[in-house]
CSV table of C-alpha atoms in Angstrom, one decimal:
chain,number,residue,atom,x,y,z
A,291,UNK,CA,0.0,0.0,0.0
A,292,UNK,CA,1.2,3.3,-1.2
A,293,UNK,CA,0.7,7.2,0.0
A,294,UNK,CA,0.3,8.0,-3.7
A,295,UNK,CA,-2.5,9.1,-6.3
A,296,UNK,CA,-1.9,6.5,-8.6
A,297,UNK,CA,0.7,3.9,-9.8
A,298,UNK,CA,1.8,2.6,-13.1
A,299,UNK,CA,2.0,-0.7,-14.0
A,300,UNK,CA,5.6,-0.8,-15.0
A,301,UNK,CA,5.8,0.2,-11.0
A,302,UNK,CA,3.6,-2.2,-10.0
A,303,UNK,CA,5.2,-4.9,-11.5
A,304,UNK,CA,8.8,-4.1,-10.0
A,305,UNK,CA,7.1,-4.0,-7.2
A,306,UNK,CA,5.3,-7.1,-7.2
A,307,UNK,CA,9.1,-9.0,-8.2
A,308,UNK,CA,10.4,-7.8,-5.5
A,309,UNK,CA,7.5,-8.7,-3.0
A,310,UNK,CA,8.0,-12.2,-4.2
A,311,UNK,CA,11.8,-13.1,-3.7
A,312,UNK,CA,11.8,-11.1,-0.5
A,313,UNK,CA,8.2,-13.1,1.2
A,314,UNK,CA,8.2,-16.3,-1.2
A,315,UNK,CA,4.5,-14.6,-1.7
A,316,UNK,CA,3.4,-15.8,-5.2
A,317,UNK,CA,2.8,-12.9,-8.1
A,318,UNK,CA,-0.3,-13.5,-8.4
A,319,UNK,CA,-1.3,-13.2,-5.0
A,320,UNK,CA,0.3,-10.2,-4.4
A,321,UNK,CA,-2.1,-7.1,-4.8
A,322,UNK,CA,-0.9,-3.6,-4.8
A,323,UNK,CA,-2.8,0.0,-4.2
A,324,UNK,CA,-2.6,3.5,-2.9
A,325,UNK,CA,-4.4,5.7,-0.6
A,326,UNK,CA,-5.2,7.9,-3.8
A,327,UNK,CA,-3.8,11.1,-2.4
A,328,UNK,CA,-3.9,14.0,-4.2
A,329,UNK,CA,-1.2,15.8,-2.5
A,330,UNK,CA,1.2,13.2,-4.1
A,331,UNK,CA,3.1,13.0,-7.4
A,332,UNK,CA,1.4,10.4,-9.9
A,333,UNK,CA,3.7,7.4,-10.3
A,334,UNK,CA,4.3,7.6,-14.4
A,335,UNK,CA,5.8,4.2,-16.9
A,336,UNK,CA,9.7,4.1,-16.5
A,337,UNK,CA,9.9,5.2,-20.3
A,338,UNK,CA,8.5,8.2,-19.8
A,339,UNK,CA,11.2,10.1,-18.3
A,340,UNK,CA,14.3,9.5,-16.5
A,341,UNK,CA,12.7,11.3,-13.6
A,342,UNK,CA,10.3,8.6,-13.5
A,343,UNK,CA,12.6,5.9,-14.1
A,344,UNK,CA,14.5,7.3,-10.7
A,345,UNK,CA,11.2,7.3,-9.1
A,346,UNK,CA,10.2,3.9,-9.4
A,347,UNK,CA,13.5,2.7,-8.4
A,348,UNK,CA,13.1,4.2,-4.9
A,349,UNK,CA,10.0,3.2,-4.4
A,350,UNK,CA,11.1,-0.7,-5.7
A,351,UNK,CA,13.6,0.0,-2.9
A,352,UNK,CA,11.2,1.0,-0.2
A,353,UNK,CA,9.2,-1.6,-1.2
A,354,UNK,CA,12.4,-3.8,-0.5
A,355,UNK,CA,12.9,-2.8,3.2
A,356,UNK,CA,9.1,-2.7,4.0
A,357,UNK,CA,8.6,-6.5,3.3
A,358,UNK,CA,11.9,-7.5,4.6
A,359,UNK,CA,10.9,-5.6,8.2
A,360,UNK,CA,7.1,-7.5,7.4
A,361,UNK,CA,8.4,-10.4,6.9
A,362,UNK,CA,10.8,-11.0,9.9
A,363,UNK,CA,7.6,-9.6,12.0
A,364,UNK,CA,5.5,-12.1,10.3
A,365,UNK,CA,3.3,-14.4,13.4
A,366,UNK,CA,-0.1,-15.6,13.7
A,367,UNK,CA,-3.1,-13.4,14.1
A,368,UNK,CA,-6.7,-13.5,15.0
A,369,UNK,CA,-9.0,-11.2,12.9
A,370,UNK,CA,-11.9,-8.9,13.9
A,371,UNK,CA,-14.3,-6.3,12.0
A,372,UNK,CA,-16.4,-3.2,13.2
A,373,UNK,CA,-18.7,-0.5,11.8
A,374,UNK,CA,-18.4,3.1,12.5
A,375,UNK,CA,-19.6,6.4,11.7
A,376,UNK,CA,-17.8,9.5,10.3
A,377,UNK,CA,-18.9,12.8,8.9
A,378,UNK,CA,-15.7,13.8,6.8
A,379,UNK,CA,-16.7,13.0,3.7
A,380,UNK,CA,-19.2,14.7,1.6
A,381,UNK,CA,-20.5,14.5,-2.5
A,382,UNK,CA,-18.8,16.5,-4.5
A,383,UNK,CA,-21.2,16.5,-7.5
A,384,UNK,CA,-23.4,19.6,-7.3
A,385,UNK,CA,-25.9,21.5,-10.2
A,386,UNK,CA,-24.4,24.9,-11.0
A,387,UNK,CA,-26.0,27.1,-13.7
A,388,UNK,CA,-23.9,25.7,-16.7
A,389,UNK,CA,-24.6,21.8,-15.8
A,390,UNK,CA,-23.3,19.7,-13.4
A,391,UNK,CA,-19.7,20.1,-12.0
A,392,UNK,CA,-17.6,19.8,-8.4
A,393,UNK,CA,-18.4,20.8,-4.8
A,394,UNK,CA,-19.9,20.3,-1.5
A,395,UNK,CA,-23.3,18.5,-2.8
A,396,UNK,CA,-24.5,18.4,0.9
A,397,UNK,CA,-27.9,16.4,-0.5
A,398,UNK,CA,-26.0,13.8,-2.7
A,399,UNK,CA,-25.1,10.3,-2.0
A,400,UNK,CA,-22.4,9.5,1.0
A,401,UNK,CA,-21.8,6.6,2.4
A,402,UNK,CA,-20.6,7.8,6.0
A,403,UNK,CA,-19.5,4.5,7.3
A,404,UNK,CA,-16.1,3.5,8.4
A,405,UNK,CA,-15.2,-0.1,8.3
A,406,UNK,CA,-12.8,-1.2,10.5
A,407,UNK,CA,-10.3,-4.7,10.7
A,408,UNK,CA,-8.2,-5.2,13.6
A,409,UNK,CA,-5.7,-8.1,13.8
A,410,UNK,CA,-4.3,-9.1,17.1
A,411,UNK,CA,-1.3,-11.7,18.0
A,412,UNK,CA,-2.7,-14.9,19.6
A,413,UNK,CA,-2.3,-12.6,22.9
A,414,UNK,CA,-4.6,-10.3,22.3
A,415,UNK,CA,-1.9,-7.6,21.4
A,416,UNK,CA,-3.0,-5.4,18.4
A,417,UNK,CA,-1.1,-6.2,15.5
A,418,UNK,CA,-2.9,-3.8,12.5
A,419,UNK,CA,-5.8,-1.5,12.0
A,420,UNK,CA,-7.4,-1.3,8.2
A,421,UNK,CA,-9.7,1.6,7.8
A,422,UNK,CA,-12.1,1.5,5.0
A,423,UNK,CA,-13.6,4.8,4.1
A,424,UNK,CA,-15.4,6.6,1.0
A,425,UNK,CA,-13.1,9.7,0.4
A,426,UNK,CA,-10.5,10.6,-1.9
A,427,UNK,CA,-7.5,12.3,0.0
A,428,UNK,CA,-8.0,15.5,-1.7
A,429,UNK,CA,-7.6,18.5,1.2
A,430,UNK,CA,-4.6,20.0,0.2
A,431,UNK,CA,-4.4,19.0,-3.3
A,432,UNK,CA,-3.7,21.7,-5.5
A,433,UNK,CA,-3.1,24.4,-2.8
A,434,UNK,CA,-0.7,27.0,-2.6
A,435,UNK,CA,0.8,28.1,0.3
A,436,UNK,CA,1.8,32.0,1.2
A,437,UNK,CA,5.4,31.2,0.1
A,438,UNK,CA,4.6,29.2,-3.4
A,439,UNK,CA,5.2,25.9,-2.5
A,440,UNK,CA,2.8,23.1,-3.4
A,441,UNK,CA,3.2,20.4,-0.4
A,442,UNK,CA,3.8,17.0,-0.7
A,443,UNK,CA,1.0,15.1,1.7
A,444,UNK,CA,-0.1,11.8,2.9
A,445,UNK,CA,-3.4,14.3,3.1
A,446,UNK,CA,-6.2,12.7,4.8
A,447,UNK,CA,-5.4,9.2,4.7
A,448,UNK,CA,-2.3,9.7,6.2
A,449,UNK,CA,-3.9,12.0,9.1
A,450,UNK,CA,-6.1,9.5,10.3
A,451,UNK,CA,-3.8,6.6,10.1
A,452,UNK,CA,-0.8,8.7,12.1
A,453,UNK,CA,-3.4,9.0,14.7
A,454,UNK,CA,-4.2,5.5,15.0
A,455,UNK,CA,-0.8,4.4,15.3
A,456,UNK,CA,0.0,7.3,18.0
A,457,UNK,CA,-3.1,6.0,20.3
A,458,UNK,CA,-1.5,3.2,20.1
A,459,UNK,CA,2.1,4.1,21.2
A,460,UNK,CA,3.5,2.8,17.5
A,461,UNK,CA,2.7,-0.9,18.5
A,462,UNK,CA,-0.1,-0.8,15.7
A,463,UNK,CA,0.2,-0.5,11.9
A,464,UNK,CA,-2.3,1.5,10.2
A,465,UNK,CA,-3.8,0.8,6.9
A,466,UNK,CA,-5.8,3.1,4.5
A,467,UNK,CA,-7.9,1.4,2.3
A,468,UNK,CA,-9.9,3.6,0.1
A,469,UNK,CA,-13.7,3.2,-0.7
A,470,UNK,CA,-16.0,4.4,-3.3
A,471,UNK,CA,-14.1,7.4,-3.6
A,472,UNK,CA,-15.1,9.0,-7.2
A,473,UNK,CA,-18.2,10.9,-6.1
A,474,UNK,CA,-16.5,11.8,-2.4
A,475,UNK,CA,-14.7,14.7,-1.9
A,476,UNK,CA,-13.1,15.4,2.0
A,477,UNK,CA,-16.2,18.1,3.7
A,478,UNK,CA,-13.4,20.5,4.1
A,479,UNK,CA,-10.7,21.5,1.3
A,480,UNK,CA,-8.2,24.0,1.2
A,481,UNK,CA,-8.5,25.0,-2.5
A,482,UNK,CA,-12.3,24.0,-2.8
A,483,UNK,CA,-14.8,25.2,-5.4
A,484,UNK,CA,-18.4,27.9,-4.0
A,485,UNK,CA,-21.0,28.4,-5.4
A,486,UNK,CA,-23.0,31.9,-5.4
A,487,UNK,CA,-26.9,32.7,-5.3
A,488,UNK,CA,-27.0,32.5,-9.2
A,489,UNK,CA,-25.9,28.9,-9.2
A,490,UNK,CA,-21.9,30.2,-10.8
A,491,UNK,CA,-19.1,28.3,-9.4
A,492,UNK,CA,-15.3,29.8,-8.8
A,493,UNK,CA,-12.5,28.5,-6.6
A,494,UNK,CA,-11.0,29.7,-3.3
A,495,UNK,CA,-7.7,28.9,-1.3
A,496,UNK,CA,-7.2,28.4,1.8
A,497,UNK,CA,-3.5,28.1,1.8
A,498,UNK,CA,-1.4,27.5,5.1
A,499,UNK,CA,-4.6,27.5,6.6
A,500,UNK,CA,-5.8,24.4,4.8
A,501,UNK,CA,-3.4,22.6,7.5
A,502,UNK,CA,-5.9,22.8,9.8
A,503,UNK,CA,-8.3,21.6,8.2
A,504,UNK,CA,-6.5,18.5,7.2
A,505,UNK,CA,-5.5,17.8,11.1
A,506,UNK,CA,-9.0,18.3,12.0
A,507,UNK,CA,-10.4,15.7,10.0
A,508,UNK,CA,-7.8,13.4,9.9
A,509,UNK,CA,-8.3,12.8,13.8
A,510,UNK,CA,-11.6,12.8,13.8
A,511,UNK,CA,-11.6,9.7,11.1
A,512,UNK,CA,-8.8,8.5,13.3
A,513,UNK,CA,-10.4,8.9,16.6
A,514,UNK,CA,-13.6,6.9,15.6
A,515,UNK,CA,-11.4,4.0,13.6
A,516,UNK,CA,-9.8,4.0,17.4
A,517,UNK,CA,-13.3,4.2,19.2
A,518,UNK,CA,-14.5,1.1,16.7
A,519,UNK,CA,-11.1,-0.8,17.1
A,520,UNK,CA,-11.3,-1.2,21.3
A,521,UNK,CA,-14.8,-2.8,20.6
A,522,UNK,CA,-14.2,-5.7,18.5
A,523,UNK,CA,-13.2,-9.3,19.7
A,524,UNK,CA,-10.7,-10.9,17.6
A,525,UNK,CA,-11.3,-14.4,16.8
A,526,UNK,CA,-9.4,-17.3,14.2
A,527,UNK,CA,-5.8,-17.5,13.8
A,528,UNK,CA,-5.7,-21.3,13.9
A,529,UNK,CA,-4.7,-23.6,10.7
A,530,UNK,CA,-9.3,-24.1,10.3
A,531,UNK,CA,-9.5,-20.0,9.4
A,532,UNK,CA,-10.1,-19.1,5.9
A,533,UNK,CA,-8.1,-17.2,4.1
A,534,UNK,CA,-8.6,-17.1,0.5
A,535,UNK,CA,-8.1,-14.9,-2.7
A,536,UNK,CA,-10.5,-15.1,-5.3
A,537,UNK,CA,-9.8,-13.1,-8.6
A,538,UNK,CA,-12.0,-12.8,-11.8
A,539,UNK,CA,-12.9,-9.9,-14.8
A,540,UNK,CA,-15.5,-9.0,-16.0
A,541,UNK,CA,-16.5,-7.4,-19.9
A,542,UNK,CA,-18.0,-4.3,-19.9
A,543,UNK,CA,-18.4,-1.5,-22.5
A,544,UNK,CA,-16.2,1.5,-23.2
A,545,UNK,CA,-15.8,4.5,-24.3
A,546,UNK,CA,-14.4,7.9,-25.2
A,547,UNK,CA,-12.3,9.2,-22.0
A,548,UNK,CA,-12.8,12.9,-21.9
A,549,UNK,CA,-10.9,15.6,-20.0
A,550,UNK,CA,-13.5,17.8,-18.2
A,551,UNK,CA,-12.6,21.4,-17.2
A,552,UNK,CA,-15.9,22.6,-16.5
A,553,UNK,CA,-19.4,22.1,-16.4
A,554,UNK,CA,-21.7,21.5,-19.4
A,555,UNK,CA,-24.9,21.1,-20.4
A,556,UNK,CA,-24.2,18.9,-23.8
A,557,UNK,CA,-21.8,15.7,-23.8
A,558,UNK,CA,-20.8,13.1,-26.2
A,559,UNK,CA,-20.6,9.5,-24.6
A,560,UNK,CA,-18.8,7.8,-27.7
A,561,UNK,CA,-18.4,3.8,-27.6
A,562,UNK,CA,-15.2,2.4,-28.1
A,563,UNK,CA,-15.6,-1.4,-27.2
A,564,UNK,CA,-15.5,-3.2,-24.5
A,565,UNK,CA,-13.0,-4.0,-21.8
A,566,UNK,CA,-12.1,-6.3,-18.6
A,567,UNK,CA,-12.2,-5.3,-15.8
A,568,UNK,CA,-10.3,-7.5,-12.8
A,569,UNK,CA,-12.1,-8.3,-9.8
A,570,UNK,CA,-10.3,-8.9,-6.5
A,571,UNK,CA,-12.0,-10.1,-3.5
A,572,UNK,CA,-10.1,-11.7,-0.4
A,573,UNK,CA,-11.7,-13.3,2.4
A,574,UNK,CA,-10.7,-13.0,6.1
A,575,UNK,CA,-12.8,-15.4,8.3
A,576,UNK,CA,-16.2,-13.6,7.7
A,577,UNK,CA,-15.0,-10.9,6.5
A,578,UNK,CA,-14.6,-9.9,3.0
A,579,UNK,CA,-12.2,-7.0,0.7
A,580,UNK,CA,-13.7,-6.3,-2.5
A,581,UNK,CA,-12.0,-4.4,-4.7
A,582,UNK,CA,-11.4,-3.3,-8.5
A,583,UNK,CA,-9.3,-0.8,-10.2
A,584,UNK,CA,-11.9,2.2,-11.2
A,585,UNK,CA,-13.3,4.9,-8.6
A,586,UNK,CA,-16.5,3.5,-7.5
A,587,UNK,CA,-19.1,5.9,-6.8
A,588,UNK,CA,-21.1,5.6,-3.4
A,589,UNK,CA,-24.8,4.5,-4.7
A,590,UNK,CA,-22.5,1.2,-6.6
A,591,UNK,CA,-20.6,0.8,-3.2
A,592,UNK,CA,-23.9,0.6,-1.4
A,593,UNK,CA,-25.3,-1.5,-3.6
A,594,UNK,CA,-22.6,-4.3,-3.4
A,595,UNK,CA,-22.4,-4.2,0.7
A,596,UNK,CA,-26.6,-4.6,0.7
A,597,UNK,CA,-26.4,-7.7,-1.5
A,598,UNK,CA,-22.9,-8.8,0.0
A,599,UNK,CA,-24.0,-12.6,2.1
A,600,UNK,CA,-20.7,-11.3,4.5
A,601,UNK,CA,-21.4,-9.3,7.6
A,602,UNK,CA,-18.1,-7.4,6.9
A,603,UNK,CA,-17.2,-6.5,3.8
A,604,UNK,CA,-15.1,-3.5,2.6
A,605,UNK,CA,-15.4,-2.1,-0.9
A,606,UNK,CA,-12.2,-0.2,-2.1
A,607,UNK,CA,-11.1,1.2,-5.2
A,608,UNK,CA,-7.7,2.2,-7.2
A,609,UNK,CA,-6.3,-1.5,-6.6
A,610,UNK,CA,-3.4,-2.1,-9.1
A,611,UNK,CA,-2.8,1.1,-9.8
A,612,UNK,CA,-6.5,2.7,-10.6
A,613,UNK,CA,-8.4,3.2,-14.1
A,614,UNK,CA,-10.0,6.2,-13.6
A,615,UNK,CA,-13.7,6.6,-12.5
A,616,UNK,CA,-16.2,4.4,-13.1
A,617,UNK,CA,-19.7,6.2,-12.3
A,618,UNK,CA,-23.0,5.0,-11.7
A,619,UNK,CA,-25.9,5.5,-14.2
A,620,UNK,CA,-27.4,8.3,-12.9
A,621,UNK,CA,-24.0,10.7,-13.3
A,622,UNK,CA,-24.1,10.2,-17.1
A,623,UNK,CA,-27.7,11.4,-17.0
A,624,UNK,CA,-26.4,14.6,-15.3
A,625,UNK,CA,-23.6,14.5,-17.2
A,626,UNK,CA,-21.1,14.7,-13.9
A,627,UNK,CA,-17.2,15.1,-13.9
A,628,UNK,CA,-16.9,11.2,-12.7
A,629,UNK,CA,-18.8,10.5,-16.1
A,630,UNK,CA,-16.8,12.6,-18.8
A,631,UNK,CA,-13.8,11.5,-16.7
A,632,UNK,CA,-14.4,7.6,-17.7
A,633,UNK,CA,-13.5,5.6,-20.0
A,634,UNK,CA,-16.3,3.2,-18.9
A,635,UNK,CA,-19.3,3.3,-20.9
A,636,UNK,CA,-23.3,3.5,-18.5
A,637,UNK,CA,-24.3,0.3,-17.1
A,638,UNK,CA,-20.4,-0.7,-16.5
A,639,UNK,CA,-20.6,0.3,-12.6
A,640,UNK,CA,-24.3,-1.9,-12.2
A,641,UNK,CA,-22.7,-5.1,-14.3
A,642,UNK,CA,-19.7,-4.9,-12.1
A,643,UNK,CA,-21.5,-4.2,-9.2
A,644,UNK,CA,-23.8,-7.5,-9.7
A,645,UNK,CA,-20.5,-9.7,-11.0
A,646,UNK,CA,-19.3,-9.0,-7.3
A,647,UNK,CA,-22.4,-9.7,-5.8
A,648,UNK,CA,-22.4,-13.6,-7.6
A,649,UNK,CA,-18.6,-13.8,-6.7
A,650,UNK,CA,-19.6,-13.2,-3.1
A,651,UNK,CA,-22.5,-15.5,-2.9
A,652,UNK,CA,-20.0,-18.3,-4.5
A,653,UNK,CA,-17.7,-18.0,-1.8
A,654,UNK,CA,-20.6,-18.8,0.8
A,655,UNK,CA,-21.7,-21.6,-0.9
């Protein structure tokens, strides 16, 4: 798991070689994905630059020492899930006079949930904490502060997991595992788009200020994935608990990717094809970790955790390096910025959504 926006596949697969010589961990059961921050340089192909060639050797290298410390720590754990409640996120798609475009839509679709997984040693002793939330890490992205400089951030993600692992003295690792982040927007940005009486959208900046908002929210996630965390009883962790990794695509339709800079009222959705989409779900006792490359939007999320037979089961995007959004029906209707910003034609969100859903049931059968 990477503090990044995105990763390319020529990273990903260094990566993933590495991962295997240093744990003995097969390729193919090795999955990687990032927090999605947007306070973070996107991880371009090697041949792009020599700049991005450089890049992706340190992170190989990181990569390196993190496993090596992972694996030496490696024992047996017990696994336990939780459900909280969090008000940080928020819809950004909201009606301004020239069409559809980004904001605070207060009245849209969240999912306000925060899925928790805690894995203890056979002690008791917490090991991990995974939180699973619907938000992109966007706070800070694109702000400027008084003195020019455009920070690099963990943003969000990274706030809420440092406070995790400080309330728990550093004994804990925290994960990040992002939801249905592609209609979710953090409630509070520093550079963040208004909109007047007359429905006209402009941006605003925070700068250095914008800080504070990022601390703010980042404990509060943090404080309630801590408050859910000291209520769940581990269980498992003998050679009878299932863990299991089920992979699968699925063919949807495609189409023109467009590059949206501002609302409108007029679009042109133009096929391409069709295209397969991976499927990755892993299993944890009763629990379950759904994810796909695309940005789920929250009403798909839903969707899948209603019809999911599992008590527990997290939905996260941007897995293997992300693919863009992938919005539900509705958005290309309104003709939202998760829709132009697809290359995944309507209906592609719902057929995922219900290839998941049999994938799922076949796993309790």
């Amino acid at each position: 798991m990477l503090d990044l926006t995105s990763i390319s596949a020529e990273a990903i697969a260094a990566m993933r070689t590495t991962i295997a010589k240093a744990s003995g961990v097969a390729t193919a059961d090795i999955v990687v994905t990032v927090t999605h921050t947007f306070s973070a340089p996107h991880v371009q192909a090697t041949t792009s630059s020599p700049a991005a060639a450089q890049y992706v050797q340190q992170i190989t290298k990181a990569t390196a020492t993190a496993i090596a410390a992972a694996v030496e720590g490696l024992r047996p754990a017990r696994v336990g899930f939780g459900i909280g409640t969090c008000d940080v996120n928020v819809n950004r798609d909201v009606l301004t006079a020239d069409g559809w475009w980004l904001g605070t839509g207060e009245r849209g679709s969240s999912d306000k949930s925060v899925g928790v997984t805690r894995l203890d040693d056979l002690d008791g002793n917490p090991i991990a904490v995974l939180i699973n939330y619907a938000v992109q890490s966007s706070v800070m992205m694109e702000s400027v502060m008084a003195g020019g400089d455009l920070p690099i951030t963990a943003d969000l993600a990274g706030a809420a997991v440092q406070h995790v692992e400080k309330q728990y003295d550093g004994e804990v690792v925290g994960f990040f595992l992002v939801g249905s982040c592609g209609d979710q927007a953090p409630a509070f940005r520093s550079k963040r788009y208004t909109i007047d009486k007359d429905k006209k959208w402009s941006q605003v900046d925070a700068q250095d200020a914008g800080w504070l908002l990022l601390t703010v929210q980042g404990e509060r996630l943090g404080t309630e994935a801590v408050r859910v965390s000291e209520t769940i009883r581990t269980s498992g962790g003998g050679s009878g608990s299932t863990v299991r990794l089920l992979t699968d695509t699925v063919t949807v339709d495609t189409m023109a990717m467009g590059h949206p800079t501002g609302p409108t009222k007029t679009y042109d959705f133009t096929p391409t094809g069709t295209a397969e989409v991976p499927v990755w779900i892993l299993q944890l006792g009763n629990g379950v970790f759904v994810g796909v490359e695309p940005e789920l939007s929250t009403d798909t999320a839903l969707a899948i955790k209603k019809h999911s037979p599992f008590p527990h089961t997290a939905v996260m995007s941007m897995l293997e390096g992300g693919s863009k959004n992938m919005a539900e029906a509705q958005s290309y209707a309104r003709i939202t910025y998760e829709a132009m910003d697809s290359s995944y034609a309507q209906g592609s969100a719902e057929t995922v959504a219900a290839k998941i859903g049999t994938l799922l049931h076949s796993l309790r059968a």
